[in-house]
Amino acid sequence: MTKSHIISFILLLSFAQAFSQIRQAEKEMAVYNFTEAVLLLQTTLEKGNPEEETKIVSLLADCYRMLNDWPQAKTCYRRAISLGETLPENYYYLGQAYRVSGDYEEAQRLFLQCEAVAPGRFPSNHFAAACDSAIRWKQQKPGFDVQNMALLNSPQSEFGVVIIPTGLLFTSDRLPEQGRDKLYGWTGNSYLKLFLAEKTPVGAPDSFLTPEDYDKLSGHEWHSGPVSFNRGFTEVFINRTQAFGDQAKRDPERTRTHLLKIFTAEIKDSRWTKPVPFFLNNINYSVGHPALSPDGNTLFFVSNQPGGYGGTDIYQCNWTETGWGWGTPVNLGPLINTPGNEMFPFAGSRNELWFASDYHPGFGGLDLFVTRFIEDNEMTSGQSVWTTPVNPGSPLNSSFDDFSIWTDSTGDRGFFSSNRPGGIGADDIYSFARMLGSEPRAQGTEPRAQGTEPRAQDSGQLAVGSWQLDKPYLLENIYYDFDKWDIREDAKPALDSLVRIMKLYPVTIELGSHTDCRGTEEYNRELSQKRAESAVTYMIEQGIDPGRISAKGYGESMPVNACNCEPNQDCSEALHQANRRTGFKILTWGD
C-alpha cells in the first residue's frame, strides 16, 4: 500500500469515527442525555474534523442551550455563524444568549437580523421590543434587598422553598456526600429530592441548620419536588416523575419521556400516608408545579396539555362548594399565559399569584411576575379578573433565570431561586425583603424618570380622579413590528385596560403615537398616524363608541428628551426607545 493510500485510509477512518460519534451524540440528545452528548461532541471536535466542524459546533450550541449554560452556548452559536451556518435559529438563540448576559443592544440587533432572515418564524420582534424595556428598567432604583442563602446552596440546583413548622424545605439535585445516586442524564446530577434545613434554636428568622435529606416525602427513585402544603400542614401536593406503573409518553421512534405528575399525601397517625396520584394526571402530557392557595380552596398547577396558549400554561381548579372534590381545571387565559412558558406558580396572600415566565416582557431568561385576582365589583364591570402581570424589577429579577418564589403573609419577605452570576451553584436560593418605602413596580407602574410622561396604572388599581384633562399619559408595552402599524398580541393587554376604563367612565380621549427621530419627518408622521389609528380601531372593535376616541400621529415632533438626531449627536437606544411611545390624554370627562 502506497503512502498516499495509507494517508487516505487514515483520513477515511477518522471521518468514519467522527461521523459515528456525531450520530451517537444525536441519539443521546434525542433522549435528553445532553451531558453525555457534550462529551461525545467535544471529543470529536478536539480530534480535528474540518468537514464536520460546523455541524459539531451547532450541536454543541444546542446542547449547552438545553443545559442552560448560556455562556458556552453563546460561544458556540457565534462560532457556528462564523463558519457559515447562518440559519435563522442561530441568530435567534445567539440573541437570547446576549439577552441573558445583559447585552440588550446586541441581543436586539440579532433578533432583528433573525426577523429579516426568517420573518415571523420566531418571536424575534417581541424580544427585540423587550430589550428596549430592559434597557430602561435597568435604570430604576432597586426595591428589594437580596441575599444569597449560602448555607442552603450547593454546586448544583436548589429551588422550591416552603417554610414548614420545623424549618425550610426545598428541592435539590445535589450529589450525595457518600455513595452514588442514580444520575439524571439531562443534567448529570442526581434526581430531584427534598431537603430540610431545620430552624436554629436561637438566631435570626432566616437562620437554619445544615440541610439534610427529607425522606418522609422524597423516598422515591425519580424526581420528587417541589411541594405545596395546606395551611395546617396536614396535606401535601408533590411534583413527581415516576417509572414503574407509568406508561409515560412515547414518540414515533419509541423514545420514552416520563412526564410530570402531581401526587398527594395526608398526615394520619402522625405520619405521612403513601402519596397517591392526583386525578388530573395524564399519560399524554405533564401536570406539575402544584401551588395551593392559602385557604386551601384553589390549586394552581402547570401543564403542557393541548389547547393552551404556549409551551406550559398555568391552570387552576377549585374545591367544589359541596365538598365532594376538585372541580374542572380552567386555563388562566391569555393575560397570564403566553406563547412562551409560564411555570412555578405560588399563591400568596391578598389574592396574589406569583409565577415565572420566559415570554412576558422581562430582563431575560425566566422572570418573576405577580398578578392579583380582583373579585367582581363596579370597577371590573361585575367580572372577576386577574390584573395585568407586574414585573417587580431588579434585583428580584435579573437577565438570568429567576423563579420559584415563596413569600410570607405580608408579601414583603421571602425566598426565590436564580442562576445569576456570583452564586454558589447552578440555581441558588436567595432571600429577599422589600426596602422601606418601595412599592411593587413593573411595566406600566414604575416611577417616572425625568423627562418622561407619567404612566397609566392598571385598571384594577386606578383612581381616575387623579387624572387631569389634556395631560398625556403613557401606555406601556405598545410595540409594533418594524415599519408596520398593526396591533400585536403583546400590545393588547395595555389597550384592553384602557378599554375597561372607558367602559366604566364616560370620558373622551385622544390616543397619540410618537416615533423617534430616525427617518424623515413626513415618514414618521404618517407612520405614527397609522399606528394611532390602528390602536383606535382595535378599541372600537372592543366596544368603544367611535365618537369617544380619536387618533393623532405626532411623528418625531414631541420628544421627551434631547435626542433629536442632530449632527454628531450620539443617542443611546434607551433614549430612542423613550421617544417611541403610545399614550392618551383625556379631552372631556363626559356626562
Coordinates of C-alpha atoms in Angstrom, one line a residue:
M1 CA 0.0 0.0 0.0
T2 CA 1.5 3.3 -1.0
K3 CA 1.9 6.2 1.4
S4 CA -0.9 8.2 -0.2
H5 CA -3.2 5.2 0.2
I6 CA -2.3 4.9 3.8
I7 CA -3.0 8.6 4.4
S8 CA -6.3 8.3 2.6
F9 CA -7.2 5.3 4.7
I10 CA -6.4 7.1 7.9
L11 CA -8.4 10.1 6.9
L12 CA -11.4 7.9 5.9
L13 CA -11.2 6.0 9.2
S14 CA -11.0 9.3 11.2
F15 CA -14.1 10.7 9.3
A16 CA -16.0 7.4 9.9
Q17 CA -15.2 7.6 13.6
A18 CA -16.3 11.2 13.8
F19 CA -19.5 10.5 11.9
S20 CA -20.2 7.6 14.3
Q21 CA -19.7 9.8 17.4
I22 CA -21.9 12.6 15.9
R23 CA -24.7 10.1 15.3
Q24 CA -24.3 8.8 18.8
A25 CA -24.4 12.3 20.2
E26 CA -27.6 13.0 18.3
K27 CA -29.1 9.8 19.8
E28 CA -28.2 11.0 23.3
M29 CA -29.7 14.4 22.6
A30 CA -32.9 12.7 21.4
V31 CA -33.3 11.1 24.9
Y32 CA -32.2 14.3 26.7
N33 CA -28.8 13.0 27.8
F34 CA -27.2 16.3 27.0
T35 CA -24.3 15.9 29.3
E36 CA -23.2 12.7 27.5
A37 CA -23.8 14.3 24.1
V38 CA -21.5 17.2 25.1
L39 CA -18.7 14.8 26.0
L40 CA -19.0 13.0 22.7
L41 CA -19.1 16.2 20.6
Q42 CA -16.2 17.8 22.5
T43 CA -14.1 14.7 22.0
T44 CA -14.9 14.6 18.3
L45 CA -14.1 18.4 17.9
E46 CA -10.8 18.1 19.6
K47 CA -9.7 15.4 17.1
G48 CA -9.9 18.0 14.4
N49 CA -12.5 17.2 11.7
P50 CA -12.9 20.3 9.5
E51 CA -15.6 18.7 7.3
E52 CA -17.8 18.2 10.3
E53 CA -16.8 21.2 12.5
T54 CA -19.8 23.3 11.6
K55 CA -22.3 20.6 12.5
I56 CA -20.5 19.6 15.7
V57 CA -20.4 23.2 16.9
S58 CA -24.0 23.7 16.1
L59 CA -25.0 20.6 18.0
L60 CA -22.8 21.7 20.9
A61 CA -24.6 25.1 21.0
D62 CA -28.0 23.4 21.2
C63 CA -26.7 21.1 24.0
Y64 CA -25.4 24.0 26.0
R65 CA -28.7 25.9 25.5
M66 CA -30.7 22.9 26.8
L67 CA -28.3 22.7 29.7
N68 CA -29.0 26.4 30.4
D69 CA -25.2 27.1 30.0
W70 CA -25.7 30.3 28.0
P71 CA -22.1 31.5 28.1
Q72 CA -21.0 28.3 26.4
A73 CA -24.0 28.4 24.1
K74 CA -23.1 32.0 23.1
T75 CA -19.6 30.9 22.2
C76 CA -20.8 28.0 20.1
Y77 CA -23.5 29.9 18.2
R78 CA -21.1 32.7 17.4
R79 CA -18.6 30.1 16.1
A80 CA -21.3 28.4 14.0
I81 CA -22.3 31.7 12.4
S82 CA -18.6 32.5 11.7
L83 CA -18.3 29.1 10.0
G84 CA -21.1 30.0 7.7
E85 CA -24.0 28.3 9.5
T86 CA -26.4 31.3 9.1
L87 CA -29.6 29.5 9.9
P88 CA -32.2 31.9 11.5
E89 CA -32.3 29.9 14.7
N90 CA -28.6 30.6 15.2
Y91 CA -29.3 34.3 15.2
Y92 CA -32.3 33.9 17.4
Y93 CA -30.6 31.8 20.1
L94 CA -27.5 33.9 20.0
G95 CA -29.8 36.8 20.6
Q96 CA -31.2 35.0 23.6
A97 CA -27.7 34.3 24.8
Y98 CA -26.8 38.0 24.6
R99 CA -30.1 38.9 26.3
V100 CA -29.3 36.6 29.2
S101 CA -25.8 38.2 29.5
G102 CA -27.5 41.6 29.8
D103 CA -26.2 42.9 26.5
Y104 CA -29.6 44.1 25.3
E105 CA -28.4 46.2 22.3
E106 CA -26.5 43.3 20.7
A107 CA -29.4 41.0 21.5
Q108 CA -31.8 43.4 19.8
R109 CA -29.6 43.6 16.7
L110 CA -29.5 39.8 16.4
F111 CA -33.3 39.4 16.9
L112 CA -33.9 41.9 14.2
Q113 CA -31.4 40.1 12.0
C114 CA -33.3 36.8 12.6
E115 CA -36.5 38.5 11.7
A116 CA -35.0 39.8 8.4
V117 CA -33.8 36.3 7.5
A118 CA -37.0 34.4 8.5
P119 CA -40.0 36.8 9.0
G120 CA -42.5 35.5 11.6
R121 CA -40.7 32.2 12.2
F122 CA -39.5 33.2 15.6
P123 CA -40.8 35.8 18.1
S124 CA -37.9 37.9 17.3
N125 CA -39.7 41.3 17.2
H126 CA -41.3 40.5 20.6
F127 CA -37.9 40.0 22.2
A128 CA -36.4 43.0 20.3
A129 CA -39.1 45.2 21.9
A130 CA -38.5 43.6 25.3
C131 CA -34.8 44.6 25.1
D132 CA -36.0 48.2 24.8
S133 CA -37.9 47.8 28.1
A134 CA -35.0 46.1 29.9
I135 CA -32.6 48.9 28.9
R136 CA -34.9 51.4 30.6
W137 CA -35.7 49.2 33.6
K138 CA -32.0 48.8 34.4
Q139 CA -32.0 52.5 35.4
Q140 CA -34.6 52.0 38.1
K141 CA -33.8 52.2 41.8
P142 CA -33.7 48.8 43.5
G143 CA -36.8 48.0 45.5
F144 CA -35.6 44.9 47.3
D145 CA -32.7 43.7 49.4
V146 CA -31.5 40.3 48.1
Q147 CA -29.1 37.9 49.8
N148 CA -27.6 34.5 48.8
M149 CA -28.6 31.8 51.4
A150 CA -25.1 30.3 51.2
L151 CA -25.7 27.6 53.8
L152 CA -28.5 26.1 51.8
N153 CA -26.8 26.1 48.4
S154 CA -24.6 23.5 46.7
P155 CA -22.7 23.4 43.3
Q156 CA -26.0 22.0 41.9
S157 CA -29.5 23.5 41.9
E158 CA -31.7 24.5 44.9
F159 CA -35.3 25.8 44.5
G160 CA -38.9 25.4 45.6
V161 CA -38.6 26.8 49.1
V162 CA -41.5 26.2 51.5
I163 CA -41.4 27.2 55.2
I164 CA -42.9 24.5 57.4
P165 CA -43.1 24.4 61.2
T166 CA -39.7 22.7 61.6
G167 CA -37.7 24.7 59.1
L168 CA -37.1 25.4 55.5
L169 CA -38.0 22.7 52.9
F170 CA -36.6 22.9 49.4
T171 CA -35.8 20.8 46.3
S172 CA -32.3 20.0 45.0
D173 CA -30.4 17.7 42.6
R174 CA -27.2 17.9 44.7
L175 CA -24.9 15.0 44.6
P176 CA -24.7 12.9 47.8
E177 CA -21.7 13.2 50.1
Q178 CA -21.4 9.4 50.3
G179 CA -22.3 6.7 47.8
R180 CA -23.7 7.5 44.3
D181 CA -27.3 8.2 43.4
K182 CA -28.8 7.3 40.1
L183 CA -27.9 10.3 37.8
Y184 CA -30.3 12.2 35.6
G185 CA -28.9 12.2 32.0
W186 CA -30.1 15.7 31.2
T187 CA -28.0 17.4 33.9
G188 CA -25.6 14.8 35.0
N189 CA -26.7 15.4 38.6
S190 CA -28.9 13.5 41.0
Y191 CA -32.6 13.3 40.5
L192 CA -34.5 16.0 42.4
K193 CA -35.1 15.3 46.1
L194 CA -36.5 17.2 49.1
F195 CA -34.2 18.6 51.8
L196 CA -35.0 20.2 55.1
A197 CA -32.9 22.9 56.8
E198 CA -34.2 22.9 60.4
K199 CA -34.5 26.2 62.3
T200 CA -31.7 27.1 64.6
P201 CA -32.7 27.0 68.2
V202 CA -31.6 30.6 68.7
G203 CA -30.9 33.1 65.9
A204 CA -32.3 35.3 63.2
P205 CA -35.5 34.4 61.5
D206 CA -33.6 33.3 58.4
S207 CA -31.1 31.2 60.3
F208 CA -31.1 27.5 59.6
L209 CA -29.0 24.4 60.2
T210 CA -27.3 22.4 57.5
P211 CA -29.8 20.8 55.2
E212 CA -30.5 17.0 55.3
D213 CA -32.5 14.6 53.2
Y214 CA -36.2 14.8 53.9
D215 CA -37.1 11.1 53.3
K216 CA -40.6 11.5 54.7
L217 CA -41.8 12.7 51.3
S218 CA -38.9 12.1 48.8
G219 CA -38.3 8.4 49.3
H220 CA -38.6 7.9 45.6
E221 CA -36.3 6.7 42.8
W222 CA -37.0 9.6 40.3
H223 CA -37.8 13.3 40.7
S224 CA -39.6 14.5 43.9
G225 CA -40.3 18.2 44.4
P226 CA -41.2 20.9 44.7
V227 CA -44.2 20.7 47.1
S228 CA -47.1 22.7 48.4
F229 CA -48.9 22.3 51.7
N230 CA -52.3 23.3 53.1
R231 CA -52.4 25.8 55.9
G232 CA -52.4 23.2 58.6
F233 CA -49.6 21.2 57.0
T234 CA -51.8 18.1 57.1
E235 CA -52.0 17.7 53.3
V236 CA -49.2 18.0 50.7
F237 CA -49.2 18.2 46.9
I238 CA -45.9 16.8 45.4
N239 CA -44.4 17.3 41.9
R240 CA -43.0 13.9 40.7
T241 CA -42.0 11.8 37.9
Q242 CA -42.1 8.0 38.1
A243 CA -41.1 5.0 36.1
F244 CA -43.0 2.0 37.5
G245 CA -46.7 1.9 36.7
D246 CA -46.2 4.9 34.5
Q247 CA -46.9 4.3 30.8
A248 CA -45.1 7.6 30.1
K249 CA -45.2 9.1 26.7
R250 CA -43.6 7.5 23.6
D251 CA -42.7 9.3 20.4
P252 CA -42.7 7.5 17.0
E253 CA -39.1 6.4 17.5
R254 CA -40.1 4.8 20.8
T255 CA -38.2 7.2 22.9
R256 CA -39.8 7.2 26.4
T257 CA -40.4 10.5 28.2
H258 CA -41.6 10.4 31.8
L259 CA -44.0 13.2 32.4
L260 CA -44.6 15.5 35.4
K261 CA -47.4 14.3 37.7
I262 CA -48.9 15.6 40.9
F263 CA -49.2 13.3 44.0
T264 CA -51.0 13.9 47.3
A265 CA -50.4 12.7 50.8
E266 CA -52.0 13.3 54.2
I267 CA -51.0 13.1 57.8
K268 CA -52.5 10.1 59.6
D269 CA -51.4 8.8 63.0
S270 CA -48.6 11.5 62.9
R271 CA -47.2 10.1 59.7
W272 CA -47.4 10.9 56.0
T273 CA -49.5 8.4 54.0
K274 CA -48.2 6.9 50.8
P275 CA -48.5 9.5 48.1
V276 CA -51.3 8.8 45.6
P277 CA -51.7 10.2 42.0
F278 CA -53.9 13.3 41.6
F279 CA -56.9 12.8 39.4
L280 CA -55.7 15.3 36.7
N281 CA -52.6 13.3 35.8
N282 CA -52.4 12.2 32.2
I283 CA -50.2 9.8 30.2
N284 CA -50.1 12.2 27.3
Y285 CA -48.9 15.5 28.9
S286 CA -47.4 16.8 32.1
V287 CA -49.3 18.1 35.1
G288 CA -47.0 19.6 37.7
H289 CA -45.7 22.5 39.9
P290 CA -48.7 22.4 42.3
A291 CA -49.5 25.5 44.4
L292 CA -52.3 25.5 46.9
S293 CA -54.0 28.8 47.8
P294 CA -53.7 29.9 51.5
D295 CA -57.4 28.9 52.1
G296 CA -56.9 25.5 50.5
N297 CA -59.8 26.0 48.1
T298 CA -57.8 26.6 44.9
L299 CA -55.0 24.5 43.4
F300 CA -52.8 26.2 40.7
F301 CA -50.7 23.9 38.5
V302 CA -48.7 23.9 35.2
S303 CA -49.4 21.8 32.2
N304 CA -48.5 21.5 28.5
Q305 CA -51.8 19.9 27.7
P306 CA -53.4 20.6 24.3
G307 CA -55.5 23.7 23.9
G308 CA -53.2 26.0 25.8
Y309 CA -51.6 29.3 24.8
G310 CA -48.0 28.3 24.7
G311 CA -45.4 25.7 25.9
T312 CA -46.6 25.4 29.5
D313 CA -49.6 27.2 30.9
I314 CA -50.9 27.9 34.4
Y315 CA -54.3 26.3 35.3
Q316 CA -56.5 26.4 38.4
C317 CA -59.1 24.1 39.8
N318 CA -61.3 24.9 42.8
W319 CA -62.6 22.7 45.6
T320 CA -66.3 22.2 44.9
E321 CA -68.8 24.0 47.2
T322 CA -70.4 20.7 48.0
G323 CA -67.1 19.4 49.3
W324 CA -67.1 16.4 47.0
G325 CA -63.8 17.0 45.4
W326 CA -61.9 19.2 42.9
G327 CA -63.7 20.8 40.0
T328 CA -62.8 21.0 36.3
P329 CA -59.5 22.8 35.7
V330 CA -59.5 26.2 34.0
N331 CA -56.8 27.8 32.0
L332 CA -55.9 31.3 33.4
G333 CA -56.2 32.8 30.0
P334 CA -54.0 34.9 27.6
L335 CA -53.5 37.8 30.1
I336 CA -51.4 35.4 32.2
N337 CA -50.4 32.7 29.8
T338 CA -48.4 33.5 26.6
P339 CA -46.9 31.7 23.6
G340 CA -43.9 31.0 25.8
N341 CA -43.7 29.2 29.1
E342 CA -45.4 30.1 32.5
M343 CA -44.4 28.0 35.4
F344 CA -43.7 27.8 39.2
P345 CA -46.9 29.4 40.4
F346 CA -47.1 30.5 44.1
A347 CA -50.4 31.6 45.6
G348 CA -49.6 34.3 48.1
S349 CA -51.7 36.4 50.4
R350 CA -54.0 39.3 49.3
N351 CA -55.2 37.2 46.3
E352 CA -51.7 37.5 44.7
L353 CA -50.4 34.9 42.3
W354 CA -46.7 34.8 41.6
F355 CA -45.2 32.9 38.7
A356 CA -42.2 32.7 36.3
S357 CA -42.3 33.4 32.6
D358 CA -39.9 33.4 29.7
Y359 CA -42.1 35.5 27.4
H360 CA -43.8 38.3 29.4
P361 CA -41.6 41.5 29.0
G362 CA -38.6 40.9 31.3
F363 CA -34.9 41.1 31.8
G364 CA -34.0 37.7 30.2
G365 CA -34.4 34.0 30.9
L366 CA -37.2 33.4 33.4
D367 CA -38.5 36.5 35.2
L368 CA -40.8 36.6 38.2
F369 CA -44.2 38.2 37.8
V370 CA -47.1 38.9 40.1
T371 CA -50.8 39.3 39.4
R372 CA -53.8 39.9 41.7
F373 CA -57.3 38.4 41.5
I374 CA -59.9 41.1 41.7
E375 CA -63.4 40.0 42.8
D376 CA -66.3 41.3 40.8
N377 CA -67.2 44.9 41.6
E378 CA -68.1 48.1 39.8
M379 CA -64.5 48.7 38.8
T380 CA -64.4 45.5 36.9
S381 CA -67.9 45.7 35.3
G382 CA -69.2 42.9 37.5
Q383 CA -66.5 40.4 36.5
S384 CA -63.8 38.7 38.5
V385 CA -60.5 39.3 36.7
W386 CA -56.7 38.9 37.0
T387 CA -54.8 42.1 36.8
T388 CA -52.0 42.6 34.2
P389 CA -48.9 40.7 35.4
V390 CA -46.3 43.0 37.0
N391 CA -42.6 42.6 36.8
P392 CA -41.2 43.6 40.2
G393 CA -37.9 44.7 38.6
S394 CA -34.3 44.4 39.7
P395 CA -32.7 42.9 41.8
L396 CA -35.6 40.4 42.3
N397 CA -35.2 39.8 38.6
S398 CA -32.0 39.7 36.6
S399 CA -31.1 38.8 33.0
F400 CA -30.7 35.2 34.1
D401 CA -33.3 32.8 35.4
D402 CA -35.3 34.0 38.4
F403 CA -38.1 31.7 39.5
S404 CA -39.8 29.6 42.2
I405 CA -40.7 32.3 44.7
W406 CA -42.2 31.9 48.2
T407 CA -43.5 34.9 50.3
D408 CA -44.6 35.3 53.8
S409 CA -48.1 36.6 54.7
T410 CA -47.1 40.2 54.1
G411 CA -45.8 39.5 50.6
D412 CA -42.8 41.7 51.5
R413 CA -40.3 38.9 52.5
G414 CA -39.5 35.5 51.2
F415 CA -37.2 33.4 49.0
F416 CA -36.7 32.7 45.3
S417 CA -34.1 30.9 43.2
S418 CA -31.8 32.2 40.5
N419 CA -28.8 31.2 38.4
R420 CA -27.4 34.7 38.3
P421 CA -23.6 35.2 38.4
G422 CA -21.9 35.3 41.8
G423 CA -23.8 32.3 43.2
I424 CA -22.5 29.0 44.6
G425 CA -24.2 26.6 42.2
A426 CA -26.4 26.2 39.1
D427 CA -29.5 27.6 40.8
D428 CA -29.2 29.2 44.3
I429 CA -31.8 30.1 46.9
Y430 CA -31.9 33.8 47.7
S431 CA -33.8 35.7 50.4
F432 CA -35.4 39.0 49.7
A433 CA -37.0 41.8 51.7
R434 CA -38.8 44.9 50.3
M435 CA -37.0 48.1 51.1
L436 CA -38.7 50.7 53.2
G437 CA -40.9 52.9 51.1
S438 CA -40.7 50.9 47.9
E439 CA -43.7 49.5 46.1
P440 CA -44.1 46.7 43.6
R441 CA -43.4 48.2 40.2
A442 CA -43.3 46.9 36.7
Q443 CA -44.0 47.8 33.1
G444 CA -46.9 50.2 33.5
T445 CA -46.3 51.2 37.1
E446 CA -42.7 52.1 37.5
P447 CA -41.8 55.6 38.9
R448 CA -41.5 58.3 36.2
A449 CA -37.9 59.1 35.1
Q450 CA -37.1 62.8 34.5
G451 CA -38.2 63.8 31.0
T452 CA -40.8 61.1 30.5
E453 CA -44.6 61.2 30.6
P454 CA -46.5 59.8 33.6
R455 CA -47.6 56.2 33.2
A456 CA -51.2 55.0 33.4
Q457 CA -51.7 52.2 36.1
D458 CA -53.6 49.0 35.6
S459 CA -57.4 49.5 35.9
G460 CA -57.6 47.3 38.9
Q461 CA -55.6 49.8 40.9
L462 CA -56.6 53.0 39.1
A463 CA -58.1 56.2 40.7
V464 CA -59.3 58.0 37.6
G465 CA -59.9 61.1 39.7
S466 CA -56.1 61.6 39.8
W467 CA -56.0 62.2 36.1
Q468 CA -56.0 65.7 34.5
L469 CA -57.6 67.0 31.4
D470 CA -55.4 67.4 28.3
K471 CA -52.4 65.8 30.0
P472 CA -50.6 62.9 28.2
Y473 CA -50.3 59.6 29.9
L474 CA -48.1 56.8 28.7
L475 CA -49.4 53.3 27.8
E476 CA -46.6 50.7 28.4
N477 CA -45.7 47.8 26.2
I478 CA -47.4 49.0 23.0
Y479 CA -44.9 47.6 20.5
Y480 CA -45.0 47.5 16.7
D481 CA -43.0 45.4 14.2
F482 CA -40.6 47.4 12.1
D483 CA -42.3 49.6 9.5
K484 CA -45.7 48.2 10.5
W485 CA -48.7 49.5 12.4
D486 CA -51.0 46.5 13.1
I487 CA -51.6 45.7 16.8
R488 CA -49.6 42.8 18.0
E489 CA -50.8 40.3 20.6
D490 CA -48.4 41.6 23.3
A491 CA -49.9 45.1 22.9
K492 CA -53.5 44.1 23.5
P493 CA -53.4 43.9 27.4
A494 CA -52.5 47.6 27.8
L495 CA -55.2 48.6 25.3
D496 CA -57.7 46.2 27.0
S497 CA -57.0 48.0 30.3
L498 CA -57.9 51.4 28.7
V499 CA -61.0 49.8 27.2
R500 CA -62.1 48.7 30.6
I501 CA -61.6 52.2 32.0
M502 CA -63.6 53.8 29.2
K503 CA -66.5 51.3 29.8
L504 CA -66.6 52.4 33.4
Y505 CA -66.2 56.2 32.8
P506 CA -67.8 58.3 30.1
V507 CA -64.5 60.1 29.2
T508 CA -63.5 61.0 25.6
I509 CA -59.8 60.6 24.8
E510 CA -57.2 61.2 22.1
L511 CA -54.9 58.3 21.5
G512 CA -51.5 59.6 20.3
S513 CA -48.5 57.8 18.8
H514 CA -44.9 59.0 18.7
T515 CA -41.7 57.9 16.9
D516 CA -38.1 58.6 17.4
C517 CA -36.1 61.0 15.2
R518 CA -34.7 58.4 12.8
G519 CA -36.3 58.6 9.4
T520 CA -37.8 61.7 7.6
E521 CA -40.3 63.9 9.4
E522 CA -43.1 63.1 6.8
Y523 CA -42.5 59.3 7.0
N524 CA -42.5 59.4 10.8
R525 CA -45.7 61.5 10.9
E526 CA -47.5 59.1 8.6
L527 CA -46.3 56.0 10.4
S528 CA -47.3 57.3 13.8
Q529 CA -50.8 58.3 12.4
K530 CA -51.3 54.8 11.1
R531 CA -50.2 53.3 14.4
A532 CA -52.6 55.5 16.4
E533 CA -55.5 54.7 14.0
S534 CA -54.7 51.0 14.3
A535 CA -54.9 51.2 18.1
V536 CA -58.2 53.2 17.9
T537 CA -59.7 50.7 15.5
Y538 CA -58.8 47.9 17.9
M539 CA -60.5 49.7 20.8
I540 CA -63.6 50.4 18.7
E541 CA -63.8 46.6 17.9
Q542 CA -63.8 46.0 21.7
G543 CA -67.0 48.1 22.0
I544 CA -65.9 51.7 22.5
D545 CA -68.1 54.3 20.7
P546 CA -66.1 55.8 17.8
G547 CA -67.3 59.3 18.9
R548 CA -65.4 59.0 22.2
I549 CA -61.9 58.3 20.8
S550 CA -59.7 59.9 18.2
A551 CA -56.3 59.2 16.7
K552 CA -53.3 61.5 16.4
G553 CA -49.9 60.8 15.0
Y554 CA -47.2 63.2 16.3
G555 CA -44.3 61.6 14.5
E556 CA -41.0 62.9 16.0
S557 CA -42.3 66.3 16.9
M558 CA -42.6 65.8 20.7
P559 CA -39.6 64.0 22.0
V560 CA -39.4 63.6 25.8
N561 CA -35.6 64.1 25.8
A562 CA -32.9 65.9 23.9
C563 CA -32.4 63.1 21.4
N564 CA -33.4 64.8 18.1
C565 CA -30.8 63.3 15.7
E566 CA -28.8 66.5 15.3
P567 CA -25.4 66.1 13.5
N568 CA -22.7 64.4 15.7
Q569 CA -25.3 63.6 18.3
D570 CA -24.8 60.2 19.9
C571 CA -28.1 58.9 21.2
S572 CA -28.4 55.7 23.1
E573 CA -31.0 53.1 22.2
A574 CA -32.7 53.8 25.6
L575 CA -33.2 57.5 24.6
H576 CA -34.7 56.5 21.2
Q577 CA -37.0 54.0 22.9
A578 CA -38.2 56.7 25.4
N579 CA -39.3 58.7 22.4
R580 CA -41.1 55.8 20.7
R581 CA -44.3 55.7 22.7
T582 CA -48.1 55.5 22.6
G583 CA -50.3 57.3 25.1
F584 CA -53.5 59.1 25.6
K585 CA -55.0 62.2 27.1
I586 CA -58.5 62.9 28.3
L587 CA -60.3 65.5 26.3
T588 CA -63.6 65.7 28.3
W589 CA -65.0 64.0 31.4
G590 CA -68.3 63.2 29.6
D591 CA -71.7 63.4 31.3

